[in-house]
Amino acid sequence: MLASIITVGTEILVGSILNTHAEYISNKLNDLGVHVNYHISVRDNLEEMEDVIKEQLKKVDIIFLCGGLGPTADDVTKEALANVIDRKIILDEYQHQKLLSRFEQSNRKMTENNLKQAMVIQDATLLDNKWGVAPGECIEYKNKKIFLLPGPPKELRPMVDEYLTDYIIDENEVVIRSLNVAGLGESVVEDRIRKLNLETENISINTFAKFYDTEVKIIAEGHDRNSLIEQVDYIANKLYEAFGSKVYSEGNISLNQTLVDLLKERNIKISFSESITGGLLASQITSISGASNVLSESYITYSNETKSKILGVKPETLESFGAVSRETAYEMAKGLKQISNADICVSTTGEAGPNPSEKEVGLCYICYYFGEDNYKIVENKFRGSRNDIQKRVCDTAILDLILMLRG
């Protein structure tokens, strides 16, 4: 089966909101063996919506229309679809009573335009919206399925979870497994995979670049699920052999989650003294549930004064080598160890830009301090905006820690 996801709303095209619907529905459809061929966004314009719907009906088996089911004049998704498939829009009495009851319970007066949300396309199967007002609709048309779904994510997502599997059945079995590879870049990852020659007629291997890592997604389709699982496991093992410890997790497990899990598993405490990252490292760790079990303490020592006052960095070190130096990174981490009860102390210092203060923009140093005879200082040079460089330093530190903990 082939599908198209059409998100409706001028606010998407002018950049006022982010379109998250396409990603969410695509993930669900992949699990059901449905191929998503098109992501389309269209303005709140009747004629343009009609043109898009007509074109997609020629190309795919399933269409999702997301948004434009509200009470205002520019909510015309139902009207556009009804015009294309030549069906009437009628008042559904159950939805009408539900709407009246909703306004009654909230002591509000229902205006005439709200009645639009009880209007539905003739012969549609209604999908009850337990999370909002406008119902969803599923329409059969010339062996095609067309879904109408409300725009707010808090309504659309639970409706997709509730109804999608019941209304879309494909004979194909699909097995998906994702490996997250860090520190190599998508082009290197993709080149290594192609040289392994692992793809078959029913198995594809796709790479998706993220900020600092690459997702490798193995997708197998067929009728024998057990056979597919065996094939996918074989390919995954080959990829582990090819990339080794650079595969830091599988599925939706982030770098942050992986590090927190490793620290918890080994009962290790960590502390940070951050200059260039300005608290980003600690923020990444505390974004994960259970971080209180592993994060001992953290300091933002942005100025030279605080580096000396809190961490004991020597003024002569700052004078001779500068704040952005191996020597300062070392003394920051060592000083943190002296005031912290953490097993690992990590310091970051560097030039985030866009204007340099003492060294070239992008130069940074990270010190991983376990003890006087056990520490490591890493120099990196990154490119990009200020935020990009800070994020790269943060992700590099987290990945290095994961690799160190795994030996």
Coordinates of C-alpha atoms in Angstrom, one line a residue:
M1 CA 0.0 0.0 0.0
L2 CA 1.1 3.5 -0.8
A3 CA 0.1 6.5 1.3
S4 CA 0.2 10.3 1.2
I5 CA 0.0 12.6 4.2
I6 CA -1.4 16.0 3.5
T7 CA -1.2 18.6 6.3
V8 CA -3.5 21.5 6.0
G9 CA -2.8 25.0 7.3
T10 CA -1.3 28.3 6.2
E11 CA 0.4 28.5 9.6
I12 CA 2.6 25.5 8.7
L13 CA 3.8 27.1 5.4
V14 CA 4.6 30.5 6.9
G15 CA 6.7 28.8 9.7
S16 CA 4.4 29.6 12.6
I17 CA 4.2 26.0 13.7
L18 CA 6.2 22.8 13.0
N19 CA 4.6 20.0 11.1
T20 CA 5.0 17.0 13.4
H21 CA 2.0 15.1 12.0
A22 CA 3.9 13.6 8.9
E23 CA 6.6 12.1 11.1
Y24 CA 4.2 10.6 13.6
I25 CA 1.8 9.1 11.1
S26 CA 4.7 7.8 8.9
N27 CA 6.2 5.9 11.8
K28 CA 2.9 4.2 12.5
L29 CA 2.4 3.4 8.8
N30 CA 5.8 1.9 8.5
D31 CA 5.0 -0.6 11.2
L32 CA 1.9 -1.6 9.3
G33 CA 3.8 -2.2 6.1
V34 CA 2.5 0.9 4.3
H35 CA 4.9 3.0 2.3
V36 CA 4.6 6.7 2.6
N37 CA 5.4 8.2 -0.7
Y38 CA 4.4 11.9 -0.1
H39 CA 4.4 14.5 2.6
I40 CA 2.5 17.6 1.4
S41 CA 1.5 20.8 3.1
V42 CA -1.1 23.0 1.6
R43 CA -2.6 26.4 2.5
D44 CA -6.1 26.9 3.8
N45 CA -7.4 27.4 0.2
L46 CA -10.3 25.4 -1.2
E47 CA -9.1 25.2 -4.8
E48 CA -5.5 24.4 -3.9
M49 CA -6.6 21.6 -1.6
E50 CA -8.9 20.2 -4.2
D51 CA -6.0 20.1 -6.7
V52 CA -3.7 18.3 -4.2
I53 CA -6.4 15.7 -3.3
K54 CA -7.2 15.0 -7.0
E55 CA -3.5 14.5 -7.8
Q56 CA -2.9 12.2 -4.8
L57 CA -5.9 10.0 -5.5
K58 CA -4.2 9.1 -8.8
K59 CA -1.0 8.0 -7.0
V60 CA -1.7 6.3 -3.7
D61 CA -4.0 3.9 -1.9
I62 CA -4.4 5.9 1.4
I63 CA -4.6 9.6 2.0
F64 CA -4.4 11.4 5.3
L65 CA -5.8 14.9 5.5
C66 CA -4.7 16.5 8.8
G67 CA -6.2 19.7 10.0
G68 CA -8.8 22.1 8.8
L69 CA -11.8 20.6 10.6
G70 CA -12.4 23.5 13.0
P71 CA -15.2 26.0 13.1
T72 CA -13.7 29.0 11.3
A73 CA -14.2 30.1 7.7
D74 CA -10.7 28.9 6.6
D75 CA -11.3 25.4 7.9
V76 CA -12.4 23.9 4.5
T77 CA -10.8 20.4 4.4
K78 CA -14.2 18.7 4.5
E79 CA -15.6 20.9 1.8
A80 CA -12.6 20.3 -0.5
L81 CA -12.7 16.6 -0.2
A82 CA -16.5 16.5 -0.6
N83 CA -16.2 18.5 -3.8
V84 CA -13.6 16.1 -5.2
I85 CA -15.4 12.9 -4.4
D86 CA -18.9 14.4 -5.2
R87 CA -20.5 13.8 -1.8
K88 CA -22.7 16.0 0.4
I89 CA -21.8 17.3 3.8
I90 CA -24.6 16.6 6.3
L91 CA -25.3 17.2 10.0
D92 CA -24.6 14.3 12.2
E93 CA -27.1 14.4 15.0
Y94 CA -25.0 12.5 17.5
Q95 CA -22.1 14.8 17.0
H96 CA -24.5 17.8 17.2
Q97 CA -25.8 16.7 20.6
K98 CA -22.3 16.0 21.8
L99 CA -21.3 19.5 20.8
L100 CA -24.3 21.0 22.6
S101 CA -23.5 19.1 25.7
R102 CA -19.9 20.2 25.6
F103 CA -20.9 23.9 25.6
E104 CA -23.5 23.3 28.2
Q105 CA -21.1 21.7 30.6
S106 CA -18.6 24.6 30.2
N107 CA -21.4 27.3 30.6
R108 CA -20.6 28.7 27.2
K109 CA -22.8 29.8 24.4
M110 CA -22.3 27.9 21.1
T111 CA -22.0 30.2 18.2
E112 CA -23.4 29.3 14.8
N113 CA -20.0 28.6 13.2
N114 CA -19.3 25.8 15.8
L115 CA -22.0 23.8 14.1
K116 CA -19.4 23.1 11.4
Q117 CA -17.7 20.6 13.7
A118 CA -20.8 18.4 13.7
M119 CA -21.0 18.4 9.9
V120 CA -19.6 15.2 8.2
I121 CA -19.2 13.8 4.8
Q122 CA -22.0 11.6 3.7
D123 CA -21.4 7.8 4.1
A124 CA -18.2 8.4 6.1
T125 CA -17.3 6.1 9.0
L126 CA -16.9 8.5 12.0
L127 CA -13.9 8.2 14.3
D128 CA -15.0 9.4 17.7
N129 CA -12.8 12.2 19.0
K130 CA -12.5 11.5 22.7
W131 CA -9.8 14.2 23.0
G132 CA -11.5 17.1 21.3
V133 CA -14.5 18.3 19.3
A134 CA -14.4 17.5 15.6
P135 CA -14.7 13.8 14.8
G136 CA -12.3 12.1 12.5
E137 CA -13.6 10.4 9.3
C138 CA -12.7 7.4 7.2
I139 CA -14.0 7.4 3.7
E140 CA -14.0 4.6 1.1
Y141 CA -13.7 5.9 -2.4
K142 CA -12.9 3.9 -5.5
N143 CA -10.9 1.3 -3.6
K144 CA -9.0 4.1 -1.8
K145 CA -9.1 5.1 1.9
I146 CA -9.2 8.7 2.9
F147 CA -8.8 9.8 6.5
L148 CA -9.8 13.2 7.9
L149 CA -8.1 14.0 11.2
P150 CA -8.1 17.1 13.4
G151 CA -5.1 19.3 13.4
P152 CA -4.1 19.7 17.1
P153 CA -1.5 17.1 18.0
K154 CA -3.1 16.3 21.3
E155 CA -6.2 15.1 19.3
L156 CA -4.5 13.6 16.2
R157 CA -2.0 11.4 17.9
P158 CA -4.3 9.5 20.2
M159 CA -6.8 9.1 17.3
V160 CA -4.0 7.6 15.1
D161 CA -3.1 5.3 18.0
E162 CA -6.7 4.3 18.6
Y163 CA -8.0 3.7 15.0
L164 CA -5.2 3.2 12.5
T165 CA -4.6 -0.5 13.0
D166 CA -8.3 -1.3 12.8
Y167 CA -8.8 0.5 9.5
I168 CA -5.6 -0.4 7.7
I169 CA -4.7 -4.0 7.0
D170 CA -1.9 -5.1 4.8
E171 CA -1.0 -8.7 4.1
N172 CA 2.7 -7.9 4.3
E173 CA 4.6 -8.5 7.5
V174 CA 7.1 -5.7 8.3
V175 CA 10.1 -6.0 10.6
I176 CA 12.1 -2.9 11.4
R177 CA 15.2 -2.5 13.5
S178 CA 17.2 0.7 14.0
L179 CA 20.8 1.1 15.0
N180 CA 22.3 4.5 16.0
V181 CA 25.8 5.1 14.9
A182 CA 27.7 8.1 16.3
G183 CA 30.9 10.0 15.4
L184 CA 31.3 9.0 11.7
G185 CA 28.9 11.0 9.6
E186 CA 26.2 9.7 7.3
S187 CA 28.4 9.5 4.1
V188 CA 30.9 7.3 5.8
V189 CA 28.2 5.1 7.4
E190 CA 26.4 4.7 4.1
D191 CA 29.6 3.9 2.2
R192 CA 30.5 1.1 4.6
I193 CA 27.0 -0.4 4.5
R194 CA 26.9 -0.5 0.7
K195 CA 30.3 -2.3 0.6
L196 CA 28.8 -5.0 2.8
N197 CA 26.2 -5.7 0.1
L198 CA 23.6 -6.8 2.6
E199 CA 20.4 -5.6 0.9
T200 CA 18.1 -8.0 -0.8
E201 CA 14.9 -7.8 -2.8
N202 CA 12.8 -7.6 0.4
I203 CA 15.2 -5.9 2.7
S204 CA 16.4 -2.3 2.5
I205 CA 18.9 -0.5 4.7
N206 CA 18.5 3.3 4.9
T207 CA 20.5 6.0 6.7
F208 CA 19.1 9.1 8.3
A209 CA 21.5 11.9 9.3
K210 CA 20.9 13.5 12.7
F211 CA 22.9 16.2 14.4
Y212 CA 25.8 14.1 15.5
D213 CA 24.8 10.6 14.7
T214 CA 23.3 8.5 12.0
E215 CA 20.3 6.2 12.3
V216 CA 20.6 3.0 10.3
K217 CA 17.1 1.5 9.7
I218 CA 16.8 -2.0 8.5
I219 CA 13.3 -2.7 6.9
A220 CA 12.3 -6.2 5.9
E221 CA 9.0 -7.0 4.2
G222 CA 7.4 -10.4 3.4
H223 CA 4.9 -13.0 4.6
D224 CA 7.0 -15.1 7.0
R225 CA 7.6 -13.0 10.1
N226 CA 10.1 -15.4 11.8
S227 CA 12.2 -15.6 8.6
L228 CA 12.2 -11.8 8.4
I229 CA 13.4 -11.5 12.0
E230 CA 16.2 -13.9 11.4
Q231 CA 17.3 -12.0 8.3
V232 CA 17.2 -8.6 10.1
D233 CA 19.1 -10.0 13.1
Y234 CA 21.8 -11.3 10.7
I235 CA 22.2 -7.9 9.1
A236 CA 22.2 -6.1 12.4
N237 CA 25.0 -8.4 13.6
K238 CA 27.0 -7.6 10.5
L239 CA 26.5 -3.9 11.1
Y240 CA 27.7 -4.3 14.7
E241 CA 30.8 -6.0 13.3
A242 CA 31.4 -3.1 10.9
F243 CA 30.8 -0.2 13.3
G244 CA 31.8 -1.7 16.6
S245 CA 31.3 0.6 19.6
K246 CA 30.2 3.4 17.4
V247 CA 26.7 1.8 17.6
Y248 CA 25.7 3.4 20.8
S249 CA 22.1 2.3 21.0
E250 CA 19.1 0.9 19.1
G251 CA 15.6 2.4 18.5
N252 CA 14.8 5.7 20.0
I253 CA 17.4 5.6 22.7
S254 CA 19.3 8.8 22.7
L255 CA 23.0 9.5 23.6
N256 CA 21.8 11.1 26.8
Q257 CA 19.7 8.1 27.8
T258 CA 22.5 5.7 26.9
L259 CA 25.0 7.5 29.1
V260 CA 22.6 7.7 32.1
D261 CA 21.7 4.0 31.8
L262 CA 25.4 3.1 31.7
L263 CA 26.2 5.3 34.8
K264 CA 23.2 3.8 36.7
E265 CA 24.2 0.3 35.7
R266 CA 27.7 0.7 37.0
N267 CA 26.8 2.9 40.0
I268 CA 29.0 5.8 38.8
K269 CA 28.5 9.4 39.8
I270 CA 29.5 12.2 37.4
S271 CA 30.0 16.0 37.7
F272 CA 30.5 18.8 35.2
S273 CA 32.4 22.1 35.1
E274 CA 31.2 23.8 32.0
S275 CA 32.5 26.9 30.2
I276 CA 31.8 26.7 26.5
T277 CA 28.7 24.5 27.0
G278 CA 27.2 26.8 29.6
G279 CA 25.2 24.1 31.5
L280 CA 24.1 22.2 28.4
L281 CA 25.8 19.0 29.5
A282 CA 24.1 19.0 32.8
S283 CA 20.8 19.9 31.1
Q284 CA 21.1 16.9 28.7
I285 CA 21.7 14.5 31.6
T286 CA 18.9 16.0 33.8
S287 CA 16.5 15.7 30.8
I288 CA 16.6 11.9 31.5
S289 CA 14.5 10.3 34.2
G290 CA 16.7 8.9 36.9
A291 CA 19.5 11.5 36.4
S292 CA 19.5 12.2 40.2
N293 CA 21.1 8.8 40.7
V294 CA 24.1 9.7 38.6
L295 CA 24.7 13.4 38.5
S296 CA 26.5 14.6 41.6
E297 CA 26.8 18.3 40.9
S298 CA 27.5 20.7 38.1
Y299 CA 29.0 24.2 37.8
I300 CA 28.9 26.8 35.0
T301 CA 32.3 28.4 35.3
Y302 CA 32.1 30.8 32.4
S303 CA 34.4 33.6 33.5
N304 CA 38.0 33.3 34.5
E305 CA 37.2 34.6 38.0
T306 CA 34.8 31.7 38.6
K307 CA 37.2 29.2 37.2
S308 CA 39.7 30.3 39.8
K309 CA 37.3 30.9 42.6
I310 CA 35.3 27.7 42.4
L311 CA 37.7 25.3 40.7
G312 CA 41.0 26.6 41.8
V313 CA 42.4 27.2 38.3
K314 CA 45.6 29.1 38.8
P315 CA 45.7 32.7 37.5
E316 CA 49.1 32.0 36.0
T317 CA 47.6 29.1 34.0
L318 CA 45.0 31.4 32.6
E319 CA 47.6 34.1 31.9
S320 CA 50.1 31.9 30.2
F321 CA 47.8 29.5 28.3
G322 CA 44.4 31.2 28.2
A323 CA 41.0 29.9 29.2
V324 CA 40.8 27.9 26.0
S325 CA 43.6 25.5 26.6
R326 CA 44.5 21.9 27.6
E327 CA 46.0 23.3 30.8
T328 CA 42.9 25.1 31.9
A329 CA 40.6 22.2 31.0
Y330 CA 42.8 19.9 33.1
E331 CA 42.8 22.3 36.1
M332 CA 39.0 22.7 35.8
A333 CA 38.4 19.0 36.0
K334 CA 41.0 18.4 38.7
G335 CA 39.6 21.2 40.8
L336 CA 36.1 19.8 40.3
K337 CA 37.3 16.4 41.6
Q338 CA 38.6 18.1 44.7
I339 CA 35.2 19.6 45.6
S340 CA 33.0 16.8 44.2
N341 CA 32.3 13.3 45.4
A342 CA 31.9 12.2 41.7
D343 CA 33.7 9.3 40.2
I344 CA 34.1 11.1 36.8
C345 CA 34.6 14.9 36.5
V346 CA 34.3 16.5 33.1
S347 CA 35.3 20.0 32.1
T348 CA 34.6 21.9 28.8
T349 CA 36.3 25.1 27.6
G350 CA 36.4 26.6 24.1
E351 CA 35.4 29.3 21.6
A352 CA 31.8 29.1 20.6
G353 CA 31.9 32.3 18.5
P354 CA 30.8 33.9 16.4
N355 CA 33.6 36.3 17.4
P356 CA 36.7 34.9 19.0
S357 CA 37.9 36.1 22.4
E358 CA 41.3 34.5 22.5
K359 CA 41.5 31.5 20.1
E360 CA 39.9 30.4 16.8
V361 CA 36.2 29.8 16.8
G362 CA 35.3 26.2 17.2
L363 CA 38.4 25.1 19.1
C364 CA 37.5 23.3 22.3
Y365 CA 39.0 21.1 25.0
I366 CA 37.3 18.5 27.1
C367 CA 38.9 16.9 30.1
Y368 CA 37.7 13.5 31.5
Y369 CA 39.2 13.2 35.0
F370 CA 39.0 10.0 36.9
G371 CA 42.0 10.6 39.2
E372 CA 45.5 12.2 39.2
D373 CA 46.9 9.2 37.2
N374 CA 43.8 8.6 35.1
Y375 CA 42.5 11.4 32.9
K376 CA 42.2 12.3 29.3
I377 CA 42.2 15.7 27.5
V378 CA 40.6 15.8 24.0
E379 CA 41.0 18.7 21.6
N380 CA 38.3 19.3 18.9
K381 CA 37.7 21.9 16.2
F382 CA 34.1 22.3 15.2
R383 CA 32.3 24.4 12.6
G384 CA 28.9 26.0 12.5
S385 CA 26.9 28.5 14.5
R386 CA 27.4 29.2 18.2
N387 CA 24.6 26.8 19.1
D388 CA 25.9 24.2 16.7
I389 CA 29.4 24.3 18.2
Q390 CA 28.0 24.1 21.8
K391 CA 25.9 21.1 20.8
R392 CA 28.8 19.4 19.1
V393 CA 30.9 19.8 22.2
C394 CA 28.2 18.4 24.4
D395 CA 27.4 15.4 22.1
T396 CA 31.1 14.7 21.8
A397 CA 31.6 14.6 25.5
I398 CA 28.6 12.3 26.0
L399 CA 29.7 9.9 23.2
D400 CA 33.3 9.8 24.5
L401 CA 32.0 8.9 28.0
I402 CA 29.9 6.1 26.6
L403 CA 32.9 4.7 24.7
M404 CA 35.1 5.0 27.7
L405 CA 32.6 3.3 30.0
R406 CA 32.3 0.5 27.4
G407 CA 36.1 0.1 27.2

